[in-house]
Amino acid sequence: MATLHVNVVSAEEQIFSGEAKFVALPGEGGELGILPKHTPLITRIKPGAVRIQRPDGDEEFVFVAGGLLEVQPDVVTVLADTAIRGKDLDEARAEAAKKAAEDAMKNAKSDIDFAKAQSEFAAMAAQIAALRKFRAKR
């Protein structure tokens, strides 16, 4: 069975490195599915869940808050702004951060402040959605 090597890294640490049969993640133009021998590709990724299907059938979930994806025929590299293992996601903390971002949008004094708060709000909403998807699979 053909596999590809997957690396998911953030500025803080390497989150995942291993073999996979399939990888799915939120690309800038929509959901991407990557199989071994995929055509080379570089694109931005949006906040959401990266699903990595291991050769034994187990799945790994990682939340990413955006970043870059590089695909080579046998290697997938995700360079994430922020990456959190699915098992480490905390819904209460994400909900609190989402509420804080919502409040910051309401109280923004400039367009830049509003845009920062809006970006944080979108990332937290995506994190909560990824967490719920991760829990539903378990």
GROMACS .gro file of N, CA and C in nm:
model
  414
    1MET      N    1   0.084  -0.119   0.000
    1MET     CA    2   0.000   0.000   0.000
    1MET      C    3   0.088   0.124   0.000
    2ALA      N    4   0.059   0.215  -0.091
    2ALA     CA    5   0.135   0.340  -0.100
    2ALA      C    6   0.099   0.432   0.016
    3THR      N    7   0.200   0.498   0.069
    3THR     CA    8   0.178   0.597   0.176
    3THR      C    9   0.256   0.722   0.141
    4LEU      N   10   0.231   0.825   0.220
    4LEU     CA   11   0.307   0.948   0.208
    4LEU      C   12   0.349   0.991   0.347
    5HIS      N   13   0.456   1.066   0.354
    5HIS     CA   14   0.504   1.115   0.484
    5HIS      C   15   0.439   1.250   0.511
    6VAL      N   16   0.386   1.266   0.632
    6VAL     CA   17   0.316   1.390   0.669
    6VAL      C   18   0.388   1.456   0.786
    7ASN      N   19   0.414   1.585   0.772
    7ASN     CA   20   0.469   1.666   0.880
    7ASN      C   21   0.374   1.782   0.906
    8VAL      N   22   0.335   1.798   1.031
    8VAL     CA   23   0.255   1.914   1.073
    8VAL      C   24   0.336   1.986   1.180
    9VAL      N   25   0.374   2.110   1.151
    9VAL     CA   26   0.456   2.186   1.244
    9VAL      C   27   0.396   2.324   1.266
   10SER      N   28   0.417   2.374   1.386
   10SER     CA   29   0.379   2.512   1.417
   10SER      C   30   0.506   2.586   1.456
   11ALA      N   31   0.494   2.713   1.487
   11ALA     CA   32   0.610   2.791   1.531
   11ALA      C   33   0.665   2.737   1.663
   12GLU      N   34   0.580   2.672   1.742
   12GLU     CA   35   0.621   2.625   1.874
   12GLU      C   36   0.680   2.485   1.874
   13GLU      N   37   0.625   2.394   1.788
   13GLU     CA   38   0.668   2.255   1.797
   13GLU      C   39   0.622   2.174   1.676
   14GLN      N   40   0.680   2.055   1.664
   14GLN     CA   41   0.632   1.960   1.564
   14GLN      C   42   0.513   1.886   1.626
   15ILE      N   43   0.401   1.887   1.557
   15ILE     CA   44   0.278   1.829   1.610
   15ILE      C   45   0.261   1.684   1.564
   16PHE      N   46   0.298   1.658   1.439
   16PHE     CA   47   0.284   1.522   1.385
   16PHE      C   48   0.391   1.499   1.280
   17SER      N   49   0.446   1.379   1.280
   17SER     CA   50   0.538   1.336   1.176
   17SER      C   51   0.521   1.186   1.162
   18GLY      N   52   0.476   1.142   1.044
   18GLY     CA   53   0.457   0.999   1.025
   18GLY      C   54   0.396   0.968   0.890
   19GLU      N   55   0.372   0.839   0.868
   19GLU     CA   56   0.317   0.792   0.742
   19GLU      C   57   0.164   0.800   0.745
   20ALA      N   58   0.107   0.819   0.627
   20ALA     CA   59  -0.039   0.828   0.614
   20ALA      C   60  -0.083   0.774   0.479
   21LYS      N   61  -0.209   0.728   0.476
   21LYS     CA   62  -0.272   0.686   0.350
   21LYS      C   63  -0.343   0.803   0.284
   22PHE      N   64  -0.388   0.899   0.368
   22PHE     CA   65  -0.472   1.008   0.319
   22PHE      C   66  -0.465   1.124   0.416
   23VAL      N   67  -0.471   1.247   0.362
   23VAL     CA   68  -0.475   1.368   0.445
   23VAL      C   69  -0.585   1.458   0.390
   24ALA      N   70  -0.668   1.512   0.478
   24ALA     CA   71  -0.771   1.609   0.439
   24ALA      C   72  -0.753   1.734   0.524
   25LEU      N   73  -0.765   1.851   0.460
   25LEU     CA   74  -0.749   1.975   0.533
   25LEU      C   75  -0.816   2.090   0.458
   26PRO      N   76  -0.841   2.202   0.530
   26PRO     CA   77  -0.912   2.315   0.470
   26PRO      C   78  -0.820   2.407   0.390
   27GLY      N   79  -0.819   2.391   0.259
   27GLY     CA   80  -0.739   2.478   0.173
   27GLY      C   81  -0.809   2.611   0.151
   28GLU      N   82  -0.736   2.704   0.098
   28GLU     CA   83  -0.791   2.838   0.073
   28GLU      C   84  -0.911   2.833  -0.022
   29GLY      N   85  -0.908   2.741  -0.118
   29GLY     CA   86  -1.017   2.731  -0.214
   29GLY      C   87  -1.119   2.624  -0.181
   30GLY      N   88  -1.108   2.562  -0.064
   30GLY     CA   89  -1.200   2.456  -0.024
   30GLY      C   90  -1.126   2.339   0.037
   31GLU      N   91  -1.199   2.236   0.073
   31GLU     CA   92  -1.142   2.117   0.137
   31GLU      C   93  -1.051   2.043   0.038
   32LEU      N   94  -0.932   2.007   0.084
   32LEU     CA   95  -0.836   1.934   0.001
   32LEU      C   96  -0.821   1.791   0.053
   33GLY      N   97  -0.813   1.697  -0.038
   33GLY     CA   98  -0.785   1.558  -0.005
   33GLY      C   99  -0.656   1.518  -0.076
   34ILE      N  100  -0.559   1.470   0.000
   34ILE     CA  101  -0.428   1.439  -0.056
   34ILE      C  102  -0.402   1.288  -0.041
   35LEU      N  103  -0.374   1.224  -0.153
   35LEU     CA  104  -0.337   1.082  -0.156
   35LEU      C  105  -0.192   1.071  -0.200
   36PRO      N  106  -0.127   0.955  -0.178
   36PRO     CA  107   0.009   0.936  -0.228
   36PRO      C  108   0.015   0.963  -0.379
   37LYS      N  109   0.128   1.016  -0.423
   37LYS     CA  110   0.156   1.050  -0.563
   37LYS      C  111   0.076   1.171  -0.612
   38HIS      N  112   0.027   1.254  -0.518
   38HIS     CA  113  -0.047   1.376  -0.554
   38HIS      C  114   0.044   1.471  -0.633
   39THR      N  115  -0.014   1.546  -0.721
   39THR     CA  116   0.057   1.649  -0.797
   39THR      C  117   0.115   1.752  -0.700
   40PRO      N  118   0.237   1.799  -0.720
   40PRO     CA  119   0.293   1.902  -0.632
   40PRO      C  120   0.204   2.025  -0.626
   41LEU      N  121   0.199   2.084  -0.506
   41LEU     CA  122   0.106   2.194  -0.479
   41LEU      C  123   0.158   2.275  -0.361
   42ILE      N  124   0.142   2.405  -0.369
   42ILE     CA  125   0.165   2.495  -0.254
   42ILE      C  126   0.043   2.585  -0.246
   43THR      N  127  -0.018   2.593  -0.127
   43THR     CA  128  -0.136   2.678  -0.110
   43THR      C  129  -0.146   2.721   0.036
   44ARG      N  130  -0.224   2.824   0.058
   44ARG     CA  131  -0.255   2.864   0.196
   44ARG      C  132  -0.366   2.775   0.250
   45ILE      N  133  -0.366   2.759   0.381
   45ILE     CA  134  -0.473   2.683   0.444
   45ILE      C  135  -0.549   2.773   0.539
   46LYS      N  136  -0.677   2.741   0.555
   46LYS     CA  137  -0.765   2.817   0.643
   46LYS      C  138  -0.774   2.747   0.779
   47PRO      N  139  -0.823   2.818   0.881
   47PRO     CA  140  -0.843   2.752   1.010
   47PRO      C  141  -0.938   2.634   0.997
   48GLY      N  142  -0.904   2.525   1.062
   48GLY     CA  143  -0.990   2.407   1.059
   48GLY      C  144  -0.913   2.282   1.098
   49ALA      N  145  -0.975   2.168   1.070
   49ALA     CA  146  -0.920   2.039   1.111
   49ALA      C  147  -0.839   1.976   1.000
   50VAL      N  148  -0.722   1.925   1.035
   50VAL     CA  149  -0.642   1.841   0.947
   50VAL      C  150  -0.668   1.698   0.991
   51ARG      N  151  -0.713   1.615   0.898
   51ARG     CA  152  -0.742   1.475   0.928
   51ARG      C  153  -0.637   1.390   0.858
   52ILE      N  154  -0.566   1.310   0.936
   52ILE     CA  155  -0.458   1.226   0.885
   52ILE      C  156  -0.497   1.081   0.908
   53GLN      N  157  -0.514   1.006   0.799
   53GLN     CA  158  -0.549   0.864   0.810
   53GLN      C  159  -0.420   0.783   0.801
   54ARG      N  160  -0.388   0.715   0.911
   54ARG     CA  161  -0.266   0.634   0.918
   54ARG      C  162  -0.283   0.504   0.838
   55PRO      N  163  -0.173   0.439   0.804
   55PRO     CA  164  -0.181   0.313   0.729
   55PRO      C  165  -0.262   0.204   0.800
   56ASP      N  166  -0.265   0.206   0.934
   56ASP     CA  167  -0.341   0.104   1.010
   56ASP      C  168  -0.489   0.139   1.022
   57GLY      N  169  -0.532   0.252   0.963
   57GLY     CA  170  -0.673   0.292   0.967
   57GLY      C  171  -0.707   0.392   1.076
   58ASP      N  172  -0.620   0.406   1.177
   58ASP     CA  173  -0.643   0.506   1.281
   58ASP      C  174  -0.635   0.646   1.220
   59GLU      N  175  -0.701   0.742   1.284
   59GLU     CA  176  -0.698   0.880   1.236
   59GLU      C  177  -0.642   0.973   1.342
   60GLU      N  178  -0.565   1.069   1.298
   60GLU     CA  179  -0.514   1.177   1.382
   60GLU      C  180  -0.587   1.304   1.340
   61PHE      N  181  -0.625   1.385   1.439
   61PHE     CA  182  -0.685   1.515   1.410
   61PHE      C  183  -0.597   1.624   1.470
   62VAL      N  184  -0.575   1.728   1.391
   62VAL     CA  185  -0.498   1.843   1.437
   62VAL      C  186  -0.574   1.968   1.394
   63PHE      N  187  -0.595   2.061   1.487
   63PHE     CA  188  -0.654   2.190   1.452
   63PHE      C  189  -0.541   2.283   1.408
   64VAL      N  190  -0.560   2.351   1.294
   64VAL     CA  191  -0.464   2.453   1.250
   64VAL      C  192  -0.538   2.585   1.235
   65ALA      N  193  -0.470   2.693   1.271
   65ALA     CA  194  -0.532   2.826   1.262
   65ALA      C  195  -0.485   2.899   1.138
   66GLY      N  196  -0.457   2.824   1.032
   66GLY     CA  197  -0.408   2.883   0.909
   66GLY      C  198  -0.262   2.850   0.889
   67GLY      N  199  -0.212   2.881   0.771
   67GLY     CA  200  -0.071   2.856   0.741
   67GLY      C  201  -0.053   2.820   0.595
   68LEU      N  202   0.048   2.738   0.570
   68LEU     CA  203   0.082   2.697   0.434
   68LEU      C  204   0.088   2.545   0.422
   69LEU      N  205   0.054   2.497   0.304
   69LEU     CA  206   0.060   2.355   0.273
   69LEU      C  207   0.152   2.336   0.154
   70GLU      N  208   0.246   2.241   0.167
   70GLU     CA  209   0.328   2.201   0.054
   70GLU      C  210   0.305   2.053   0.031
   71VAL      N  211   0.271   2.017  -0.092
   71VAL     CA  212   0.249   1.878  -0.129
   71VAL      C  213   0.351   1.839  -0.234
   72GLN      N  214   0.422   1.730  -0.208
   72GLN     CA  215   0.508   1.665  -0.305
   72GLN      C  216   0.452   1.524  -0.322
   73PRO      N  217   0.490   1.450  -0.426
   73PRO     CA  218   0.428   1.319  -0.448
   73PRO      C  219   0.429   1.224  -0.328
   74ASP      N  220   0.533   1.231  -0.244
   74ASP     CA  221   0.542   1.140  -0.130
   74ASP      C  222   0.551   1.211   0.005
   75VAL      N  223   0.538   1.344   0.006
   75VAL     CA  224   0.552   1.420   0.131
   75VAL      C  225   0.449   1.532   0.136
   76VAL      N  226   0.383   1.546   0.252
   76VAL     CA  227   0.292   1.658   0.277
   76VAL      C  228   0.346   1.733   0.398
   77THR      N  229   0.365   1.864   0.383
   77THR     CA  230   0.413   1.946   0.494
   77THR      C  231   0.312   2.056   0.520
   78VAL      N  232   0.266   2.063   0.645
   78VAL     CA  233   0.175   2.169   0.690
   78VAL      C  234   0.254   2.259   0.783
   79LEU      N  235   0.272   2.384   0.742
   79LEU     CA  236   0.337   2.485   0.826
   79LEU      C  237   0.227   2.573   0.882
   80ALA      N  238   0.188   2.548   1.005
   80ALA     CA  239   0.072   2.613   1.064
   80ALA      C  240   0.111   2.732   1.150
   81ASP      N  241   0.027   2.837   1.144
   81ASP     CA  242   0.045   2.951   1.234
   81ASP      C  243   0.034   2.901   1.378
   82THR      N  244  -0.070   2.824   1.404
   82THR     CA  245  -0.093   2.759   1.533
   82THR      C  246  -0.147   2.621   1.503
   83ALA      N  247  -0.101   2.520   1.576
   83ALA     CA  248  -0.151   2.384   1.559
   83ALA      C  249  -0.170   2.320   1.696
   84ILE      N  250  -0.284   2.252   1.712
   84ILE     CA  251  -0.316   2.188   1.840
   84ILE      C  252  -0.368   2.048   1.810
   85ARG      N  253  -0.313   1.948   1.878
   85ARG     CA  254  -0.361   1.811   1.861
   85ARG      C  255  -0.508   1.804   1.902
   86GLY      N  256  -0.585   1.724   1.830
   86GLY     CA  257  -0.727   1.711   1.860
   86GLY      C  258  -0.754   1.677   2.005
   87LYS      N  259  -0.674   1.587   2.061
   87LYS     CA  260  -0.695   1.545   2.201
   87LYS      C  261  -0.664   1.657   2.301
   88ASP      N  262  -0.592   1.761   2.257
   88ASP     CA  263  -0.555   1.871   2.347
   88ASP      C  264  -0.648   1.991   2.337
   89LEU      N  265  -0.747   1.985   2.247
   89LEU     CA  266  -0.839   2.098   2.233
   89LEU      C  267  -0.927   2.111   2.357
   90ASP      N  268  -0.950   2.234   2.400
   90ASP     CA  269  -1.030   2.263   2.519
   90ASP      C  270  -1.147   2.352   2.477
   91GLU      N  271  -1.269   2.294   2.476
   91GLU     CA  272  -1.385   2.367   2.427
   91GLU      C  273  -1.417   2.489   2.513
   92ALA      N  274  -1.409   2.476   2.645
   92ALA     CA  275  -1.442   2.589   2.733
   92ALA      C  276  -1.346   2.706   2.708
   93ARG      N  277  -1.219   2.676   2.691
   93ARG     CA  278  -1.120   2.780   2.665
   93ARG      C  279  -1.144   2.846   2.529
   94ALA      N  280  -1.176   2.763   2.429
   94ALA     CA  281  -1.205   2.817   2.295
   94ALA      C  282  -1.330   2.903   2.296
   95GLU      N  283  -1.433   2.860   2.368
   95GLU     CA  284  -1.557   2.940   2.379
   95GLU      C  285  -1.530   3.074   2.445
   96ALA      N  286  -1.446   3.072   2.551
   96ALA     CA  287  -1.412   3.197   2.619
   96ALA      C  288  -1.335   3.291   2.527
   97ALA      N  289  -1.241   3.236   2.450
   97ALA     CA  290  -1.163   3.318   2.356
   97ALA      C  291  -1.253   3.371   2.244
   98LYS      N  292  -1.349   3.291   2.201
   98LYS     CA  293  -1.443   3.334   2.097
   98LYS      C  294  -1.527   3.451   2.150
   99LYS      N  295  -1.574   3.440   2.273
   99LYS     CA  296  -1.654   3.547   2.335
   99LYS      C  297  -1.570   3.674   2.351
  100ALA      N  298  -1.445   3.659   2.391
  100ALA     CA  299  -1.357   3.775   2.405
  100ALA      C  300  -1.335   3.843   2.270
  101ALA      N  301  -1.319   3.763   2.165
  101ALA     CA  302  -1.301   3.819   2.030
  101ALA      C  303  -1.428   3.891   1.985
  102GLU      N  304  -1.543   3.834   2.018
  102GLU     CA  305  -1.671   3.897   1.983
  102GLU      C  306  -1.683   4.032   2.053
  103ASP      N  307  -1.647   4.036   2.181
  103ASP     CA  308  -1.650   4.163   2.255
  103ASP      C  309  -1.551   4.264   2.196
  104ALA      N  310  -1.434   4.215   2.156
  104ALA     CA  311  -1.333   4.304   2.097
  104ALA      C  312  -1.383   4.362   1.965
  105MET      N  313  -1.458   4.284   1.888
  105MET     CA  314  -1.515   4.336   1.763
  105MET      C  315  -1.615   4.448   1.792
  106LYS      N  316  -1.697   4.429   1.896
  106LYS     CA  317  -1.797   4.531   1.932
  106LYS      C  318  -1.731   4.660   1.979
  107ASN      N  319  -1.615   4.647   2.045
  107ASN     CA  320  -1.549   4.762   2.105
  107ASN      C  321  -1.430   4.812   2.024
  108ALA      N  322  -1.412   4.765   1.903
  108ALA     CA  323  -1.297   4.804   1.821
  108ALA      C  324  -1.298   4.954   1.793
  109LYS      N  325  -1.184   5.015   1.807
  109LYS     CA  326  -1.171   5.159   1.786
  109LYS      C  327  -1.123   5.192   1.645
  110SER      N  328  -1.072   5.090   1.574
  110SER     CA  329  -1.021   5.114   1.438
  110SER      C  330  -1.052   4.991   1.352
  111ASP      N  331  -1.036   5.009   1.223
  111ASP     CA  332  -1.057   4.897   1.131
  111ASP      C  333  -0.956   4.786   1.157
  112ILE      N  334  -0.834   4.823   1.193
  112ILE     CA  335  -0.731   4.722   1.222
  112ILE      C  336  -0.767   4.641   1.345
  113ASP      N  337  -0.814   4.707   1.451
  113ASP     CA  338  -0.857   4.636   1.571
  113ASP      C  339  -0.973   4.542   1.540
  114PHE      N  340  -1.066   4.589   1.458
  114PHE     CA  341  -1.181   4.506   1.421
  114PHE      C  342  -1.135   4.384   1.341
  115ALA      N  343  -1.044   4.405   1.246
  115ALA     CA  344  -0.995   4.294   1.163
  115ALA      C  345  -0.922   4.190   1.247
  116LYS      N  346  -0.842   4.233   1.343
  116LYS     CA  347  -0.771   4.139   1.432
  116LYS      C  348  -0.872   4.058   1.513
  117ALA      N  349  -0.970   4.124   1.568
  117ALA     CA  350  -1.072   4.056   1.649
  117ALA      C  351  -1.154   3.961   1.562
  118GLN      N  352  -1.185   4.003   1.442
  118GLN     CA  353  -1.263   3.919   1.351
  118GLN      C  354  -1.185   3.793   1.313
  119SER      N  355  -1.055   3.807   1.291
  119SER     CA  356  -0.969   3.693   1.259
  119SER      C  357  -0.963   3.595   1.377
  120GLU      N  358  -0.950   3.648   1.497
  120GLU     CA  359  -0.946   3.564   1.617
  120GLU      C  360  -1.080   3.493   1.636
  121PHE      N  361  -1.189   3.565   1.612
  121PHE     CA  362  -1.323   3.506   1.624
  121PHE      C  363  -1.338   3.388   1.526
  122ALA      N  364  -1.296   3.408   1.400
  122ALA     CA  365  -1.306   3.302   1.299
  122ALA      C  366  -1.221   3.181   1.337
  123ALA      N  367  -1.101   3.205   1.390
  123ALA     CA  368  -1.013   3.095   1.430
  123ALA      C  369  -1.075   3.016   1.546
  124MET      N  370  -1.135   3.086   1.642
  124MET     CA  371  -1.195   3.016   1.756
  124MET      C  372  -1.320   2.938   1.713
  125ALA      N  373  -1.399   2.995   1.623
  125ALA     CA  374  -1.516   2.923   1.571
  125ALA      C  375  -1.471   2.797   1.498
  126ALA      N  376  -1.365   2.807   1.419
  126ALA     CA  377  -1.312   2.690   1.349
  126ALA      C  378  -1.256   2.588   1.447
  127GLN      N  379  -1.192   2.634   1.553
  127GLN     CA  380  -1.138   2.542   1.655
  127GLN      C  381  -1.251   2.466   1.723
  128ILE      N  382  -1.358   2.534   1.757
  128ILE     CA  383  -1.473   2.469   1.821
  128ILE      C  384  -1.535   2.366   1.726
  129ALA      N  385  -1.549   2.403   1.598
  129ALA     CA  386  -1.603   2.309   1.499
  129ALA      C  387  -1.513   2.187   1.485
  130ALA      N  388  -1.381   2.208   1.483
  130ALA     CA  389  -1.286   2.097   1.473
  130ALA      C  390  -1.296   2.006   1.596
  131LEU      N  391  -1.309   2.066   1.711
  131LEU     CA  392  -1.322   1.989   1.835
  131LEU      C  393  -1.448   1.902   1.833
  132ARG      N  394  -1.557   1.959   1.789
  132ARG     CA  395  -1.683   1.883   1.783
  132ARG      C  396  -1.673   1.770   1.681
  133LYS      N  397  -1.605   1.795   1.569
  133LYS     CA  398  -1.585   1.691   1.467
  133LYS      C  399  -1.497   1.579   1.525
  134PHE      N  400  -1.391   1.617   1.598
  134PHE     CA  401  -1.302   1.520   1.661
  134PHE      C  402  -1.378   1.434   1.761
  135ARG      N  403  -1.463   1.496   1.843
  135ARG     CA  404  -1.540   1.421   1.943
  135ARG      C  405  -1.642   1.328   1.878
  136ALA      N  406  -1.703   1.371   1.769
  136ALA     CA  407  -1.803   1.289   1.699
  136ALA      C  408  -1.741   1.163   1.641
  137LYS      N  409  -1.612   1.170   1.603
  137LYS     CA  410  -1.543   1.055   1.544
  137LYS      C  411  -1.504   0.954   1.649
  138ARG      N  412  -1.498   0.995   1.774
  138ARG     CA  413  -1.451   0.905   1.880
  138ARG      C  414  -1.560   0.822   1.932
   0.00000   0.00000   0.00000
